Amino acid sequence: MKNSIAFFCLMFVGFAHSQELKSPDNKLEMIFELGQSGKPTYQLKYKNKSVIQPSNLGLMLKNNQNLVDGFEVVNSKNTSFSNKWKPVLGEEKEIINQHNQLVLELVQKATGRKMNLVFRLFNEGLAFRYEIPAQDKLNYFVISDEATQFALTGDHKAFWIPGDYDSQEYSYNETKLSQIDVDKLDMNNGIGMKGPMTKSRIQSPVMMKSADGLYLNIFEAAVVNYPTMHLDVNTKSFLMQSHLVPNAIGDKAYLQAPANTPWRTIMVSDDARTILASKMVLNLNEPSKIEDTSWIKPMKYVGIWWEMHVGKATWDYAGSQNAQMAQDAELKPTGKHGATNENTKKYIDFAAKHGFDGVLVEGWNVGWEDWFGNWKENVFDFVTSYPDFNVEEIQKYAESKGVKMIMHHETSGSVSNYERRLDRAFSFMKKHNYDAVKSGYVGKIIPRGEWHDGQAMVNHFNYAVERAAEYKIMVNSHESSRPTGYHRTYPNYIAAEAARGNEFNAWSVGNPPAHETILPFTRFLGGPMDYTPGIFEIKMSHYDATKKEQVHTTLAKQLALYVTIYSPLQMAADLPENYERYTDAFQFIKDVEVDWDKTEILEAEPGDFVTIARKTKGKESWFLGAITDENPRNTEISLNFLTPGKKYKATIYQDGKDAHWEKNPKAYSIKTIEVTAKTKLKLNLAAGGGTAISFFPL
């Protein structure tokens, strides 16, 4: 490859074996050992300090001898690699992929079966995976689990969510490893469908911090044709054991050689900013398989969505009490339906007036009267609209205003039905000029017995993106398995949810103020998130005096999220009338970009604060977002990321002096000053607050 440097060292060795691999900067060291029993292990050191103690490796096969011991190393190969590549959309114009690699070819002496271990050391962490080469001794096989371990060195502080096979939509818990206990969690948290959980099983990624200030993150990359990895935690020894999500009959993965597992990743640094800046997960995925990517565009959008969450409108046309009528196509309107021609045109007008690219409409298609909770297979057909929504009329109106329509496909978890109708649904989209789809998977999965995070569903989510690419359609998946960098391979996978989004603030206990300071260290490492920020009417009592729910941030923090949350697809999620009451603050949402040339992580501490600055792709403008947890924060930042010698107009959107996420969330102030790269700014963030700044060159 371009700019790549390789050297090879072949070694034929005996039964016992030890080998080392160092990162390009020599700060990380991986030590592989094959003991006298032929059991492979690895350990990891950072600056000569143990990070992962000797930990087992291997694969367990169904009804067969496991690939966990009895090995000998018959060949090893070292490679150094360095190149640069340009993402279609991203946080950086150019990404450096630099690592040292060790490939160990193992043979199990008793069976003659072959398994390769591939280790890659980047400056920010270790990645490894298992490869089963084509061979006579092993062809079709079933993974019953992995023997992969992560033996941690102490009782680290951890940010974790339960190992639920069906949902990632939990608030993060901040505890010591020894205090992980799913049984103690309040499960009255607004998640409608939950899968199996155990007391000490958590999901990856898990972010940790050691007592001596090391930041660690355990995750995975390039999950393809494989279930996602959860972690069983020994709360006394601090050993984490991989746990793969099963299918309906308890198996984990069906494979045929040649095959490989996803990469298991361990990021390590004494600077939290290194974790956020890492592109290791992306670099572990294959390059884009889409040759012509000119149709993949970043988008800012508005839509008929939040008004359903706050109770102003409904997804259904006839009301759930008329479910049988809906089945018989005898629809009687309740008058509360949100996706009407009139309402949609209002959003199109708003988008056109304020420069938004698209309009999402949820509840446009028949089926919402009886869509949830009954494990029903045939709910939506994805092409039939309600009587008050005319697809052709809306298409022509949007085109006349220069606005793109965004399709909504809620599957209600019935994947079998969706796949049967997928090509018709995508053809319908292209006929009516829809270039992007938001897909949803609320509810229990059909085929029955499958989980959102199992191999079958991972394959479905990837297949839907691949099929969409053939139609030149961008995909934003909700309730999917969490991304692991696959958007490098299929950049039309423009965003996903796969975490607890802003919507939970409207109708449940909500997201604590620290939530958005943890997500960059966990969910965002795998890919962009459609978090739906920009809520200005913070308290739901605005719509119903009896409601106590609210967004757990200040208004200024909602603005800052457009920078701290990376996504090339960003929604201005609130209602048009709410933005029209705060036009000065709304200006930042109108101005902020969603595709970047450069990203600077200025400050970061998981669970406490994040400050990020980003440079607009192809322009000299910059945007900054600073957010904090439930504690107010004062800080000073240098603007040395700006171009030296240039002057900029900085518009600062900040919390008011008496702002507080709960007591006074809408207090904000705006000021404009002239700055240069030599300027230092003092930021004062309220409890649950934030600051957003735009920098335009003068």
mmCIF file of N, CA and C in Angstrom, residues 617-687:
data_model
loop_
_atom_site.group_PDB
_atom_site.id
_atom_site.type_symbol
_atom_site.label_atom_id
_atom_site.label_comp_id
_atom_site.label_asym_id
_atom_site.label_seq_id
_atom_site.Cartn_x
_atom_site.Cartn_y
_atom_site.Cartn_z
ATOM 1 N N LYS A 617 -15.025 21.590 7.308
ATOM 2 C CA LYS A 617 -14.391 21.023 6.120
ATOM 3 C C LYS A 617 -14.352 22.062 4.994
ATOM 4 N N GLY A 618 -13.146 22.339 4.524
ATOM 5 C CA GLY A 618 -12.967 23.235 3.392
ATOM 6 C C GLY A 618 -13.120 24.706 3.699
ATOM 7 N N LYS A 619 -13.250 25.073 4.984
ATOM 8 C CA LYS A 619 -13.427 26.480 5.360
ATOM 9 C C LYS A 619 -12.522 26.825 6.535
ATOM 10 N N GLU A 620 -12.440 28.115 6.838
ATOM 11 C CA GLU A 620 -11.617 28.588 7.940
ATOM 12 C C GLU A 620 -12.408 28.737 9.239
ATOM 13 N N SER A 621 -13.678 28.441 9.224
ATOM 14 C CA SER A 621 -14.479 28.600 10.441
ATOM 15 C C SER A 621 -14.268 27.434 11.398
ATOM 16 N N TRP A 622 -14.382 27.717 12.701
ATOM 17 C CA TRP A 622 -14.258 26.720 13.754
ATOM 18 C C TRP A 622 -15.486 26.797 14.660
ATOM 19 N N PHE A 623 -15.758 25.686 15.341
ATOM 20 C CA PHE A 623 -16.829 25.650 16.334
ATOM 21 C C PHE A 623 -16.322 24.919 17.574
ATOM 22 N N LEU A 624 -16.738 25.404 18.727
ATOM 23 C CA LEU A 624 -16.289 24.822 19.994
ATOM 24 C C LEU A 624 -17.482 24.469 20.859
ATOM 25 N N GLY A 625 -17.385 23.340 21.527
ATOM 26 C CA GLY A 625 -18.394 22.936 22.492
ATOM 27 C C GLY A 625 -17.737 22.509 23.787
ATOM 28 N N ALA A 626 -18.236 23.015 24.894
ATOM 29 C CA ALA A 626 -17.740 22.630 26.223
ATOM 30 C C ALA A 626 -18.936 22.228 27.068
ATOM 31 N N ILE A 627 -18.879 21.055 27.694
ATOM 32 C CA ILE A 627 -19.985 20.578 28.524
ATOM 33 C C ILE A 627 -19.458 20.070 29.859
ATOM 34 N N THR A 628 -20.309 20.093 30.859
ATOM 35 C CA THR A 628 -19.943 19.597 32.178
ATOM 36 C C THR A 628 -21.049 18.710 32.723
ATOM 37 N N ASP A 629 -20.765 18.069 33.859
ATOM 38 C CA ASP A 629 -21.740 17.186 34.497
ATOM 39 C C ASP A 629 -22.632 17.999 35.428
ATOM 40 N N GLU A 630 -23.042 17.413 36.539
ATOM 41 C CA GLU A 630 -23.950 18.112 37.455
ATOM 42 C C GLU A 630 -23.254 19.210 38.255
ATOM 43 N N ASN A 631 -21.929 19.322 38.108
ATOM 44 C CA ASN A 631 -21.167 20.332 38.836
ATOM 45 C C ASN A 631 -20.833 21.519 37.938
ATOM 46 N N PRO A 632 -20.945 22.739 38.458
ATOM 47 C CA PRO A 632 -20.508 23.899 37.671
ATOM 48 C C PRO A 632 -18.999 23.830 37.473
ATOM 49 N N ARG A 633 -18.517 24.495 36.432
ATOM 50 C CA ARG A 633 -17.094 24.395 36.127
ATOM 51 C C ARG A 633 -16.590 25.694 35.520
ATOM 52 N N ASN A 634 -15.452 26.149 36.008
ATOM 53 C CA ASN A 634 -14.759 27.293 35.443
ATOM 54 C C ASN A 634 -13.445 26.804 34.849
ATOM 55 N N THR A 635 -13.153 27.245 33.645
ATOM 56 C CA THR A 635 -11.932 26.799 32.985
ATOM 57 C C THR A 635 -11.434 27.883 32.052
ATOM 58 N N GLU A 636 -10.176 27.799 31.688
ATOM 59 C CA GLU A 636 -9.588 28.713 30.709
ATOM 60 C C GLU A 636 -9.002 27.887 29.574
ATOM 61 N N ILE A 637 -9.340 28.250 28.360
ATOM 62 C CA ILE A 637 -8.853 27.505 27.205
ATOM 63 C C ILE A 637 -8.062 28.430 26.291
ATOM 64 N N SER A 638 -7.049 27.865 25.664
ATOM 65 C CA SER A 638 -6.260 28.586 24.672
ATOM 66 C C SER A 638 -6.868 28.362 23.295
ATOM 67 N N LEU A 639 -6.865 29.402 22.487
ATOM 68 C CA LEU A 639 -7.381 29.308 21.119
ATOM 69 C C LEU A 639 -6.260 29.076 20.114
ATOM 70 N N ASN A 640 -5.180 28.429 20.545
ATOM 71 C CA ASN A 640 -4.037 28.226 19.660
ATOM 72 C C ASN A 640 -4.315 27.258 18.513
ATOM 73 N N PHE A 641 -5.526 26.680 18.476
ATOM 74 C CA PHE A 641 -5.900 25.851 17.329
ATOM 75 C C PHE A 641 -6.289 26.704 16.122
ATOM 76 N N LEU A 642 -6.594 27.989 16.343
ATOM 77 C CA LEU A 642 -6.927 28.876 15.241
ATOM 78 C C LEU A 642 -5.691 29.164 14.393
ATOM 79 N N THR A 643 -5.913 29.565 13.153
ATOM 80 C CA THR A 643 -4.797 29.850 12.249
ATOM 81 C C THR A 643 -4.028 31.081 12.729
ATOM 82 N N PRO A 644 -2.720 30.962 12.978
ATOM 83 C CA PRO A 644 -1.932 32.122 13.436
ATOM 84 C C PRO A 644 -2.001 33.274 12.435
ATOM 85 N N GLY A 645 -2.086 34.474 12.968
ATOM 86 C CA GLY A 645 -2.101 35.660 12.125
ATOM 87 C C GLY A 645 -3.476 36.073 11.638
ATOM 88 N N LYS A 646 -4.478 35.240 11.834
ATOM 89 C CA LYS A 646 -5.833 35.579 11.404
ATOM 90 C C LYS A 646 -6.655 36.086 12.593
ATOM 91 N N LYS A 647 -7.590 36.969 12.294
ATOM 92 C CA LYS A 647 -8.534 37.448 13.294
ATOM 93 C C LYS A 647 -9.896 36.783 13.060
ATOM 94 N N TYR A 648 -10.570 36.473 14.141
ATOM 95 C CA TYR A 648 -11.856 35.778 14.070
ATOM 96 C C TYR A 648 -12.908 36.512 14.896
ATOM 97 N N LYS A 649 -14.125 36.459 14.396
ATOM 98 C CA LYS A 649 -15.277 36.912 15.174
ATOM 99 C C LYS A 649 -15.793 35.706 15.953
ATOM 100 N N ALA A 650 -15.702 35.773 17.272
ATOM 101 C CA ALA A 650 -16.162 34.687 18.132
ATOM 102 C C ALA A 650 -17.502 35.066 18.746
ATOM 103 N N THR A 651 -18.520 34.260 18.483
ATOM 104 C CA THR A 651 -19.826 34.447 19.115
ATOM 105 C C THR A 651 -19.983 33.369 20.175
ATOM 106 N N ILE A 652 -20.111 33.795 21.429
ATOM 107 C CA ILE A 652 -20.089 32.890 22.576
ATOM 108 C C ILE A 652 -21.500 32.747 23.136
ATOM 109 N N TYR A 653 -22.008 31.529 23.112
ATOM 110 C CA TYR A 653 -23.321 31.194 23.664
ATOM 111 C C TYR A 653 -23.074 30.483 24.994
ATOM 112 N N GLN A 654 -23.421 31.130 26.101
ATOM 113 C CA GLN A 654 -23.021 30.601 27.395
ATOM 114 C C GLN A 654 -24.181 30.609 28.384
ATOM 115 N N ASP A 655 -23.982 29.847 29.460
ATOM 116 C CA ASP A 655 -24.980 29.820 30.529
ATOM 117 C C ASP A 655 -25.089 31.191 31.182
ATOM 118 N N GLY A 656 -26.317 31.563 31.563
ATOM 119 C CA GLY A 656 -26.509 32.775 32.341
ATOM 120 C C GLY A 656 -25.908 32.630 33.726
ATOM 121 N N LYS A 657 -25.713 33.741 34.404
ATOM 122 C CA LYS A 657 -25.067 33.715 35.721
ATOM 123 C C LYS A 657 -25.825 32.862 36.727
ATOM 124 N N ASP A 658 -27.138 32.793 36.605
ATOM 125 C CA ASP A 658 -27.945 32.009 37.554
ATOM 126 C C ASP A 658 -28.482 30.732 36.909
ATOM 127 N N ALA A 659 -27.870 30.294 35.836
ATOM 128 C CA ALA A 659 -28.339 29.090 35.140
ATOM 129 C C ALA A 659 -28.070 27.842 35.974
ATOM 130 N N HIS A 660 -28.948 26.869 35.813
ATOM 131 C CA HIS A 660 -28.814 25.574 36.486
ATOM 132 C C HIS A 660 -29.696 24.596 35.725
ATOM 133 N N TRP A 661 -29.184 23.404 35.463
ATOM 134 C CA TRP A 661 -29.928 22.460 34.613
ATOM 135 C C TRP A 661 -31.336 22.185 35.118
ATOM 136 N N GLU A 662 -31.546 22.228 36.432
ATOM 137 C CA GLU A 662 -32.858 21.913 36.989
ATOM 138 C C GLU A 662 -33.631 23.156 37.387
ATOM 139 N N LYS A 663 -32.957 24.102 38.037
ATOM 140 C CA LYS A 663 -33.639 25.263 38.600
ATOM 141 C C LYS A 663 -33.881 26.374 37.574
ATOM 142 N N ASN A 664 -32.949 26.545 36.660
ATOM 143 C CA ASN A 664 -33.074 27.653 35.708
ATOM 144 C C ASN A 664 -32.357 27.301 34.407
ATOM 145 N N PRO A 665 -32.853 26.304 33.667
ATOM 146 C CA PRO A 665 -32.097 25.765 32.529
ATOM 147 C C PRO A 665 -32.048 26.663 31.302
ATOM 148 N N LYS A 666 -32.997 27.590 31.172
ATOM 149 C CA LYS A 666 -33.043 28.390 29.942
ATOM 150 C C LYS A 666 -32.315 29.732 30.061
ATOM 151 N N ALA A 667 -31.614 29.951 31.161
ATOM 152 C CA ALA A 667 -30.865 31.196 31.314
ATOM 153 C C ALA A 667 -29.578 31.123 30.497
ATOM 154 N N TYR A 668 -29.431 32.013 29.538
ATOM 155 C CA TYR A 668 -28.224 32.034 28.717
ATOM 156 C C TYR A 668 -27.926 33.468 28.310
ATOM 157 N N SER A 669 -26.706 33.676 27.842
ATOM 158 C CA SER A 669 -26.320 34.980 27.313
ATOM 159 C C SER A 669 -25.448 34.758 26.090
ATOM 160 N N ILE A 670 -25.397 35.769 25.234
ATOM 161 C CA ILE A 670 -24.616 35.686 23.999
ATOM 162 C C ILE A 670 -23.774 36.953 23.888
ATOM 163 N N LYS A 671 -22.508 36.764 23.579
ATOM 164 C CA LYS A 671 -21.648 37.927 23.350
ATOM 165 C C LYS A 671 -20.721 37.652 22.177
ATOM 166 N N THR A 672 -20.266 38.732 21.539
ATOM 167 C CA THR A 672 -19.386 38.630 20.384
ATOM 168 C C THR A 672 -18.103 39.389 20.666
ATOM 169 N N ILE A 673 -16.953 38.733 20.425
ATOM 170 C CA ILE A 673 -15.660 39.377 20.631
ATOM 171 C C ILE A 673 -14.741 39.032 19.462
ATOM 172 N N GLU A 674 -13.638 39.768 19.354
ATOM 173 C CA GLU A 674 -12.625 39.477 18.349
ATOM 174 C C GLU A 674 -11.499 38.696 19.010
ATOM 175 N N VAL A 675 -11.051 37.613 18.357
ATOM 176 C CA VAL A 675 -10.024 36.762 18.955
ATOM 177 C C VAL A 675 -8.988 36.383 17.899
ATOM 178 N N THR A 676 -7.840 35.876 18.380
ATOM 179 C CA THR A 676 -6.791 35.318 17.529
ATOM 180 C C THR A 676 -6.303 34.021 18.175
ATOM 181 N N ALA A 677 -5.324 33.418 17.540
ATOM 182 C CA ALA A 677 -4.760 32.180 18.075
ATOM 183 C C ALA A 677 -4.054 32.397 19.409
ATOM 184 N N LYS A 678 -3.743 33.657 19.740
ATOM 185 C CA LYS A 678 -3.069 33.953 21.001
ATOM 186 C C LYS A 678 -4.049 34.197 22.153
ATOM 187 N N THR A 679 -5.334 34.247 21.837
ATOM 188 C CA THR A 679 -6.342 34.558 22.855
ATOM 189 C C THR A 679 -6.559 33.379 23.795
ATOM 190 N N LYS A 680 -6.822 33.709 25.054
ATOM 191 C CA LYS A 680 -7.271 32.714 26.024
ATOM 192 C C LYS A 680 -8.646 33.131 26.534
ATOM 193 N N LEU A 681 -9.556 32.165 26.595
ATOM 194 C CA LEU A 681 -10.929 32.448 26.994
ATOM 195 C C LEU A 681 -11.255 31.758 28.312
ATOM 196 N N LYS A 682 -11.906 32.488 29.192
ATOM 197 C CA LYS A 682 -12.407 31.891 30.423
ATOM 198 C C LYS A 682 -13.860 31.465 30.204
ATOM 199 N N LEU A 683 -14.138 30.218 30.487
ATOM 200 C CA LEU A 683 -15.488 29.674 30.326
ATOM 201 C C LEU A 683 -16.071 29.369 31.700
ATOM 202 N N ASN A 684 -17.323 29.767 31.886
ATOM 203 C CA ASN A 684 -18.031 29.507 33.136
ATOM 204 C C ASN A 684 -19.260 28.671 32.828
ATOM 205 N N LEU A 685 -19.196 27.394 33.173
ATOM 206 C CA LEU A 685 -20.281 26.454 32.876
ATOM 207 C C LEU A 685 -21.115 26.225 34.124
ATOM 208 N N ALA A 686 -22.423 26.361 33.981
ATOM 209 C CA ALA A 686 -23.328 26.125 35.099
ATOM 210 C C ALA A 686 -23.438 24.631 35.372
ATOM 211 N N ALA A 687 -24.069 24.270 36.477
ATOM 212 C CA ALA A 687 -24.338 22.862 36.761
ATOM 213 C C ALA A 687 -25.171 22.272 35.624
#
